[in-house]
Short mmCIF file of C-alpha atoms in Angstrom, two decimals:
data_model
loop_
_atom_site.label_atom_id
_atom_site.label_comp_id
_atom_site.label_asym_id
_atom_site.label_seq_id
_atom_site.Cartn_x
_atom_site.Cartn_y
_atom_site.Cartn_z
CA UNK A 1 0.92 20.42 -5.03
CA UNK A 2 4.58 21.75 -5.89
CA UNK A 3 5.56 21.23 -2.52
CA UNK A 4 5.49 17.41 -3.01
CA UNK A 5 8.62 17.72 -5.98
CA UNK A 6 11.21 18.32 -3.59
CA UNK A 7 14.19 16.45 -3.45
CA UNK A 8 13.37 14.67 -6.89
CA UNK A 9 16.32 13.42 -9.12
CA UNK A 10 15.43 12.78 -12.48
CA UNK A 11 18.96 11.44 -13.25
CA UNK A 12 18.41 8.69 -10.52
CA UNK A 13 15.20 7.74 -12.19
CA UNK A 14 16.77 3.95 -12.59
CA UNK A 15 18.77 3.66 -15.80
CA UNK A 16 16.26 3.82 -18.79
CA UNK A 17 14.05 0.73 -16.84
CA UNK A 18 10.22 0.66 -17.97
CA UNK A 19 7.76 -0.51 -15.69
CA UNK A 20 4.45 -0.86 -15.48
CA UNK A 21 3.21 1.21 -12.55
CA UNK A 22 -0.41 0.71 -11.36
CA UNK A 23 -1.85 2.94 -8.80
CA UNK A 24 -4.78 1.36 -7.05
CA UNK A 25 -7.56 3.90 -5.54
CA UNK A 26 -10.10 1.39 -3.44
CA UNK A 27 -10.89 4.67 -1.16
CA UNK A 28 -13.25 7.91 -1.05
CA UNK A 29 -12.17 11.63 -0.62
CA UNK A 30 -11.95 13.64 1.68
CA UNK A 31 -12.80 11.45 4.90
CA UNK A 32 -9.30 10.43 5.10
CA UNK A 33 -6.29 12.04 3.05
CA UNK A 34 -5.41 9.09 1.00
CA UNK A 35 -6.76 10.02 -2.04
CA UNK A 36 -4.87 13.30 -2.38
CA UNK A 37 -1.78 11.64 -1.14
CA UNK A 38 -2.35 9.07 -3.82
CA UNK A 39 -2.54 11.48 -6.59
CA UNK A 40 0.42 13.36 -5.13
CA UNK A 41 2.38 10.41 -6.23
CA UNK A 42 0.72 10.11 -9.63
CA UNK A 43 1.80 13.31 -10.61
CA UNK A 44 4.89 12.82 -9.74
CA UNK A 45 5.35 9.57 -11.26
CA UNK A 46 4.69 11.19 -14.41
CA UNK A 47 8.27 12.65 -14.32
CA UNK A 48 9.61 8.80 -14.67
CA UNK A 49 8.23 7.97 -17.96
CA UNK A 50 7.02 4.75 -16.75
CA UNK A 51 3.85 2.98 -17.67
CA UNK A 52 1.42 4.42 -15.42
CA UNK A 53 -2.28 2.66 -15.13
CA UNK A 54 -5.05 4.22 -12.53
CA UNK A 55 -7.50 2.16 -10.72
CA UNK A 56 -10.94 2.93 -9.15
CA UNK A 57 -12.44 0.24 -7.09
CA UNK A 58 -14.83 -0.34 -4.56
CA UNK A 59 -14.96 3.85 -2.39
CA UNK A 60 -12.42 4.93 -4.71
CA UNK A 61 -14.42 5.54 -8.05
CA UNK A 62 -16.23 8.52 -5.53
CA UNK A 63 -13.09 10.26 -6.12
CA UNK A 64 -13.82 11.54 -10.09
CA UNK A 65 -17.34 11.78 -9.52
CA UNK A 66 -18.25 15.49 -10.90
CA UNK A 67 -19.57 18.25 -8.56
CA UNK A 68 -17.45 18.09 -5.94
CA UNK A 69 -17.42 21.29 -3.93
CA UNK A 70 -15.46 21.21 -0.78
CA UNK A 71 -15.80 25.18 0.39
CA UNK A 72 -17.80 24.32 3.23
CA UNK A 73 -15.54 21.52 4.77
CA UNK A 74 -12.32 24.09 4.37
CA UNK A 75 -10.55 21.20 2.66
CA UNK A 76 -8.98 21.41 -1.39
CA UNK A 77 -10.93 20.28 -4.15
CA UNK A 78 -8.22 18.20 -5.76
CA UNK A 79 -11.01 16.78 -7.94
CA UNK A 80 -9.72 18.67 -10.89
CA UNK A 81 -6.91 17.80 -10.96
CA UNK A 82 -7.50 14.64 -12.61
CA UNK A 83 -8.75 16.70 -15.34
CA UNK A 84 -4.79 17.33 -15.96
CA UNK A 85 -3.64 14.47 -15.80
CA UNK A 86 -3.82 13.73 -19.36
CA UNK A 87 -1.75 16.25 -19.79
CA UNK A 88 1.05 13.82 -17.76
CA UNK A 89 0.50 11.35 -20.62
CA UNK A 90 -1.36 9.22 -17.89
CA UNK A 91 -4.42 8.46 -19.96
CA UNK A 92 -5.09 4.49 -18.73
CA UNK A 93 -8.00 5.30 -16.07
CA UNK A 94 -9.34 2.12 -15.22
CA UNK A 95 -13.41 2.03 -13.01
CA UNK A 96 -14.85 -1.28 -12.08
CA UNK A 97 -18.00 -1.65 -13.59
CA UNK A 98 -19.39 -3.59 -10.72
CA UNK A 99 -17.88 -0.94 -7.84
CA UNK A 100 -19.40 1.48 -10.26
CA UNK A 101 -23.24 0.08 -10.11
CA UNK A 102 -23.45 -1.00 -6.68
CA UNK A 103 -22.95 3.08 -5.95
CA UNK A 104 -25.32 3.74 -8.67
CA UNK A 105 -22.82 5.46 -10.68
CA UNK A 106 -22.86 6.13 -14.42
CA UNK A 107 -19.98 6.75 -16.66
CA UNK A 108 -21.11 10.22 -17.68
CA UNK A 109 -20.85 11.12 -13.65
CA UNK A 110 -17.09 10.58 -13.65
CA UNK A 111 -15.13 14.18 -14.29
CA UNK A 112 -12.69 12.31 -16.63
CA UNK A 113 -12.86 10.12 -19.03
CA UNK A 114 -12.24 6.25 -18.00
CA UNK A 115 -12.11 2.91 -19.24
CA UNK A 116 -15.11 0.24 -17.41
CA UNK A 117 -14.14 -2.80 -17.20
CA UNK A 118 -15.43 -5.90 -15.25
CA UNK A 119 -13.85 -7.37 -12.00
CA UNK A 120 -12.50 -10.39 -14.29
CA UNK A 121 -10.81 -7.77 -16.52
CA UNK A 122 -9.36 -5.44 -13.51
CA UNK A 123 -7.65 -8.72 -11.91
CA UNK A 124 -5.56 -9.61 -15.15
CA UNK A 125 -5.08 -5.49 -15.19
CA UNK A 126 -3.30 -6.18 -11.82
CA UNK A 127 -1.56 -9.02 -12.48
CA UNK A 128 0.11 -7.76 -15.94
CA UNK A 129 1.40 -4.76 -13.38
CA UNK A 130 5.37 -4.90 -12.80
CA UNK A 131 4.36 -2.47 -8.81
CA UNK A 132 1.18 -1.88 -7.40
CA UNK A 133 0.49 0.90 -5.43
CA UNK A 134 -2.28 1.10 -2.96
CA UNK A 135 -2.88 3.66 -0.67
CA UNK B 1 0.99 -12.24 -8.03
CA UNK B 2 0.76 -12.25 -4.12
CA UNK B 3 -2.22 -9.98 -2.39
CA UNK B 4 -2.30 -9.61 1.21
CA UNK B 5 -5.32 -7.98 3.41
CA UNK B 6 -4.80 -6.69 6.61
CA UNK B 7 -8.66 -6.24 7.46
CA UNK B 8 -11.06 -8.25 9.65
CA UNK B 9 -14.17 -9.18 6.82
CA UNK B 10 -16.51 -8.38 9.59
CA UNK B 11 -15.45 -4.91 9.66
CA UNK B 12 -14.38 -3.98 5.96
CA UNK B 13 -15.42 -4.88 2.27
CA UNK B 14 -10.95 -5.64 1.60
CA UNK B 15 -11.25 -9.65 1.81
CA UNK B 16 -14.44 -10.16 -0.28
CA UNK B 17 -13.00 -7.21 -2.57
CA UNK B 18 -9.48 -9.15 -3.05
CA UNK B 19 -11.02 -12.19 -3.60
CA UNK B 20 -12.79 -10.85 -6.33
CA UNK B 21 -9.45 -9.99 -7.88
CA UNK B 22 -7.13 -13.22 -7.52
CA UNK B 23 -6.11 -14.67 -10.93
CA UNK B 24 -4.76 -18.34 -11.54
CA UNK B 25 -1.47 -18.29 -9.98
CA UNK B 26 -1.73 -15.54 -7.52
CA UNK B 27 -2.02 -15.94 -3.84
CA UNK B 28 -3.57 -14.77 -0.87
CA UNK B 29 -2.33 -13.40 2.65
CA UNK B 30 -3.73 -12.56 5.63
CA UNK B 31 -1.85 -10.18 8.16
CA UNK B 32 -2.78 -8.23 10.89
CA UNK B 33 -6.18 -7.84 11.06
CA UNK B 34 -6.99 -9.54 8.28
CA UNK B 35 -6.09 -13.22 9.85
CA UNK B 36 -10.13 -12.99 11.15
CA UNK B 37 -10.72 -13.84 7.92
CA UNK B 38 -9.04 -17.32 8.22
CA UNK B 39 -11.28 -18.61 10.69
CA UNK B 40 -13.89 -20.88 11.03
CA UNK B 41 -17.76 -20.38 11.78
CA UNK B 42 -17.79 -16.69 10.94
CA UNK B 43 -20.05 -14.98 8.39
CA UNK B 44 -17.24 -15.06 5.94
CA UNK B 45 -16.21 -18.63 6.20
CA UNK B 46 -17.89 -19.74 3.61
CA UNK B 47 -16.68 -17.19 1.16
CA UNK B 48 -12.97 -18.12 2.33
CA UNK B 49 -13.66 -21.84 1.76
CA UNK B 50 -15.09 -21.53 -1.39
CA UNK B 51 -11.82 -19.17 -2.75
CA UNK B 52 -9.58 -21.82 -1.40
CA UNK B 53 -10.91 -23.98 -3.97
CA UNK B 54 -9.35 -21.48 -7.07
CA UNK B 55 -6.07 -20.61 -5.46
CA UNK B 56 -4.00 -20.69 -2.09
CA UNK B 57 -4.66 -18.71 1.14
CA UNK B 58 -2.37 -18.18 3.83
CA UNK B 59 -2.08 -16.59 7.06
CA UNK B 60 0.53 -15.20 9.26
CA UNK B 61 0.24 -17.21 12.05
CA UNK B 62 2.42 -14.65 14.45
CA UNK B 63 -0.67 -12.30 14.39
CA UNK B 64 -3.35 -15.59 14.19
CA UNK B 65 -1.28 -16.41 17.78
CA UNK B 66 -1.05 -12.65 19.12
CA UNK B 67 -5.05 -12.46 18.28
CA UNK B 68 -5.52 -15.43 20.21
CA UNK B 69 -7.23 -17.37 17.34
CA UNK B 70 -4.96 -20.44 16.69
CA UNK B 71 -7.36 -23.22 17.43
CA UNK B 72 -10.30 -21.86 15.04
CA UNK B 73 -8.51 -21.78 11.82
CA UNK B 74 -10.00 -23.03 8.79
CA UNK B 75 -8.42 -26.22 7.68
CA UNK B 76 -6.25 -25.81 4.15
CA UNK B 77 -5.09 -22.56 5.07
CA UNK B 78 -1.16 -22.46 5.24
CA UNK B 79 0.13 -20.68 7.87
CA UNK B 80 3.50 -18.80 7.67
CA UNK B 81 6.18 -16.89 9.64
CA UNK B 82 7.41 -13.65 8.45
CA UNK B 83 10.65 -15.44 6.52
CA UNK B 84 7.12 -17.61 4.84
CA UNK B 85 5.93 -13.80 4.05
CA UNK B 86 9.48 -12.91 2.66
CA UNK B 87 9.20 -16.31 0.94
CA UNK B 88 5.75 -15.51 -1.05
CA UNK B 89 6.94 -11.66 -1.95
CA UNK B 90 9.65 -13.11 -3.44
CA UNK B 91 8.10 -16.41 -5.42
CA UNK B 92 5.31 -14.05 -6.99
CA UNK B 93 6.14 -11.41 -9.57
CA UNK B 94 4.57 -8.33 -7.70
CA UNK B 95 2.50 -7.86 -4.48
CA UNK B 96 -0.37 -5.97 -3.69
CA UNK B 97 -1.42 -4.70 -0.29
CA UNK B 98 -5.01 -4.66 -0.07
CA UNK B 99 -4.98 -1.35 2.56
CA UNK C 1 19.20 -12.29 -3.75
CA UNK C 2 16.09 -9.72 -3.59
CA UNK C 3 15.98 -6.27 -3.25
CA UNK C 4 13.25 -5.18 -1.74
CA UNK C 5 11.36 -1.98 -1.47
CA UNK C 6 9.05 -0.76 1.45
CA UNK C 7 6.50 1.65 1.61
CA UNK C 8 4.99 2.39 4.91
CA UNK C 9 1.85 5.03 5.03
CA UNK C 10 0.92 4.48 8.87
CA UNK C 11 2.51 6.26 11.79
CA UNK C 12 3.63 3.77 14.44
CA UNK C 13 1.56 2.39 17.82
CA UNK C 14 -1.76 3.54 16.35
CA UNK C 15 -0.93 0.76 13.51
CA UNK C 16 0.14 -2.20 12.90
CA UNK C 17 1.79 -1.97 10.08
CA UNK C 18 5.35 -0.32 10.85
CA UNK C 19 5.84 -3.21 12.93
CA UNK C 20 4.73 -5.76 10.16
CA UNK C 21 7.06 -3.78 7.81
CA UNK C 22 10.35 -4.17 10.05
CA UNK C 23 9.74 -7.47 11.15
CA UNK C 24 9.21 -8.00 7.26
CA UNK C 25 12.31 -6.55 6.28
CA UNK C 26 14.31 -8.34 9.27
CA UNK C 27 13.35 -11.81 8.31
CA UNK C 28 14.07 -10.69 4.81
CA UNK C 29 17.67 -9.47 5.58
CA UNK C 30 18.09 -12.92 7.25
CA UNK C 31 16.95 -14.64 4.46
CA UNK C 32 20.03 -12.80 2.52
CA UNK C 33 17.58 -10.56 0.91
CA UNK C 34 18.90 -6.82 0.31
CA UNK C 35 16.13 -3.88 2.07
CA UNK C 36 17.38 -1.34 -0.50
CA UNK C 37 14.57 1.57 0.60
CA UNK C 38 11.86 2.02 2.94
CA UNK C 39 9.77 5.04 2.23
CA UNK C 40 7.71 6.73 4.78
CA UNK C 41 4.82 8.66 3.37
CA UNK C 42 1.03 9.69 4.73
CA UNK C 43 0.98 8.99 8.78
CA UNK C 44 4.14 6.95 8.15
CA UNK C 45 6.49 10.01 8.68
CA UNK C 46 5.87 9.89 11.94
CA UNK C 47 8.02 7.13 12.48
CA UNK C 48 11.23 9.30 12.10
CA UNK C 49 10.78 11.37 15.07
CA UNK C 50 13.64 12.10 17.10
CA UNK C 51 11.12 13.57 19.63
CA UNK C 52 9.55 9.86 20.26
CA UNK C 53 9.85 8.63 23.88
CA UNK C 54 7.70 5.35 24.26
CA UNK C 55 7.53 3.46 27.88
CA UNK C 56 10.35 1.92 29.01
CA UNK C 57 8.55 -1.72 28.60
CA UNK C 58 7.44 -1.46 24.58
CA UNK C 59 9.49 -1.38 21.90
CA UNK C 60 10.92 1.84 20.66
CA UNK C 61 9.57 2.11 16.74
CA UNK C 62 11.86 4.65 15.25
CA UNK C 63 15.06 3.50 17.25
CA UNK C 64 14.70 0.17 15.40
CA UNK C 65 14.26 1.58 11.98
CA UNK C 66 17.62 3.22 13.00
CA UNK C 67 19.52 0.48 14.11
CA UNK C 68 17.99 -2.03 11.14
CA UNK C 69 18.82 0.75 8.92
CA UNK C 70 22.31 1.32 10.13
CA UNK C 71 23.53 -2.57 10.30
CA UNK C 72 21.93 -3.08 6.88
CA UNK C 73 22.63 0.15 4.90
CA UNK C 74 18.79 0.77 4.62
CA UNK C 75 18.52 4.25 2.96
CA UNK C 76 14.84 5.35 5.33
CA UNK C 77 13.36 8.38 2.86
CA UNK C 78 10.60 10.07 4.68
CA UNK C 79 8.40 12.19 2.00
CA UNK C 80 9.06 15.91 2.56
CA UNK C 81 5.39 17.02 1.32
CA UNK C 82 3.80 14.38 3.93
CA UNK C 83 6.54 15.56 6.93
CA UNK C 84 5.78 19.32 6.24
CA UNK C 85 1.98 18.98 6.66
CA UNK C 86 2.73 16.82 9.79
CA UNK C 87 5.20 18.93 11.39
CA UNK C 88 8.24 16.49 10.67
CA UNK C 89 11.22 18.38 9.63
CA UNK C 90 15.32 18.05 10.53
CA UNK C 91 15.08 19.70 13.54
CA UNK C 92 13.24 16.29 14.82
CA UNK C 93 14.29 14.04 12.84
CA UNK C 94 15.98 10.63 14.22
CA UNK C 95 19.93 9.99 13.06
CA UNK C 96 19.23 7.92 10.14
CA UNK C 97 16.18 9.06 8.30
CA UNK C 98 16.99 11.58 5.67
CA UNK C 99 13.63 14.03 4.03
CA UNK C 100 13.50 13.90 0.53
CA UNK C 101 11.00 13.34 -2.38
CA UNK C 102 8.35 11.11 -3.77
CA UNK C 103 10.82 10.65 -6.70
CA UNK C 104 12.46 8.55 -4.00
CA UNK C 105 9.32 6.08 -3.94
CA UNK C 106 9.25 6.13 -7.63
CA UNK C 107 12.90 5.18 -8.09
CA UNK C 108 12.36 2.61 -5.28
CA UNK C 109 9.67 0.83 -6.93
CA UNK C 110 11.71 0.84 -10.44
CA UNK C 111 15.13 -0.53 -8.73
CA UNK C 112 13.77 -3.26 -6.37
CA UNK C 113 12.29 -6.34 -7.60
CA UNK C 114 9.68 -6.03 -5.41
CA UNK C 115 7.56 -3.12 -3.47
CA UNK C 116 6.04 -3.91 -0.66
CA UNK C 117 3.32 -1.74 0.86
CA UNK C 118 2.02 -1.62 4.14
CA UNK C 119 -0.50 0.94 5.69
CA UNK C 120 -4.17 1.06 6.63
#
């Protein structure tokens, strides 16, 4: 994913600002490119020292499930790559419980490991957010 | 904060799945798409009635017009211009764009 | 006085939501709002193309983002990773739009007071 640093200026990176960043994942892999594109930014975001917050919702908690192998669609498993994002210092992954059971999901079948929380408790995690980004 | 979903209910999950999500204080906009959901008699009417209750829902009415769909809207939903859509962006801390 | 950031992730005619974007950032420049930003990204690049040539009778997408940009001093950042893997690069890029980074949306979303987003 080097490709997507170009152009970056760290010095420009607005003046010593925190904010709270929270990038909102509602859909699932592979089908459409958003959820690569999504991360894209993540990882890049981690250059800013902001306060960065991930969110699975609705399609987009399919995107840590484990086991993904994508050889036989000739697309990147980027799946791993939210092994390292901890690494970043982005360690807030947020899953909606509720998304989470109606796809009969269990918190061991996520590749990383993530906070559940309920749809009550994702909605004040979006309001305390200073930019939400949705993809 | 101010959400906005551009998504007829009757195709996608985005409306019930915002209005899941709205806290005290926050607001709700429909745009593109997403003005079916301000109409009356459909499957999601209901839903859309009973969320106007908790907090505010508007629509942009330039897209409600261009859709043809100005005569079924559901009564105590504001309808706005773009400057109204400025307007909101700019009252509530942060928006999100229910895609 | 605002400043507002855009983000726009669809390409335009297939979607809406270029044209919701500009016609969101015109009212907002008449409302004495500052545009500071719009970011192209996913599909969106594709609204910088020079090579873009709609009929006569519809409006022309990327010529607008031009002329908006150029009245207002709207810096229009189309992400370089997104343009490469769509074939977007200066050779057909529209006056006006420069390439550059997702940095770009970063910084956008920490200087505005708000980032808007629209896409599909």
């Amino acid at each position: 994913m080097s490709e997507a640093t170009g152009g970056i200026h760290m010095e420009e990176g607005g003046g010593g600002k925190i904010k709270k960043f929270l990038y909102l994942n509602r859909k699932a892999p592979y089908g459409t490119i958003y959820a690569l594109e999504s991360l894209e930014v993540v990882l890049i975001a981690a250059a800013f020292d902001q306060d960065v917050s991930l969110a699975f919702i609705d399609d987009g908690v399919y995107q840590i499930v484990k086991g993904q192998h994508t050889k036989g669609i000739d697309v990147k498993n980027f799946s791993p790559t939210f092994r390292a994002l901890e690494g970043y210092d982005i360690e807030k992954l947020y899953v909606e419980k509720e998304s989470m059971e109606a796809r009969s999901l269990k918190e061991t079948d996520f590749l990383v490991p993530v906070k559940v929380v309920n749809a009550a408790e994702m909605a004040d995690i979006m309001q305390s957010q200073d930019v939400v980004l949705s993809f | 904060m101010l959400h906005t979903v551009n998504k007829s209910p009757t195709e996608r999950n985005t409306l019930e799945s915002c209005l899941k999500h709205v806290n005290k204080g926050s607001v709700v906009l429909l745009i593109e798409d997403g003005v079916y959901g301000a109409l009356k008699g459909t499957t999601s009417t209901k839903m859309v009635e009973q969320a106007l209750k908790n907090f505010p829902i508007y629509a942009l009415y330039p897209d409600i017009e261009a859709r043809g769909m100005q005569d079924r809207v559901i009564d105590g939903i504001k309808l706005v211009d773009y400057s109204g859509f400025v307007e909101l962006a700019a009252e509530h801390s942060s928006v999100q764009s229910w895609l | 006085m605002m400043k507002f950031g855009i983000l726009i992730n669809e390409g335009p005619y297939t979607h809406q939501a270029s044209d919701t974007a500009y016609l969101f950032a015109k009212a907002a420049i008449e409302k004495g709002h500052k545009v500071n930003r719009v970011f192209f990204y996913h599909d969106g690049v594709y609204n910088s193309s020079r090579l873009t040539e709609p009929p006569q009778d519809d409006r022309h997408i990327v010529n607008r983002w031009q002329k908006l940009a150029k009245e207002h001093h709207i810096d229009l950042v189309v992400c370089v990773a997104a343009a490469l893997r769509r074939g977007i690069k200066d050779e057909n890029l529209q006056e006006g739009f420069r390439i550059s980074g997702l940095g770009q949306l970063i910084e956008a979303g920490i200087q505005s007071d708000r980032l808007v987003t629209f896409g599909d």
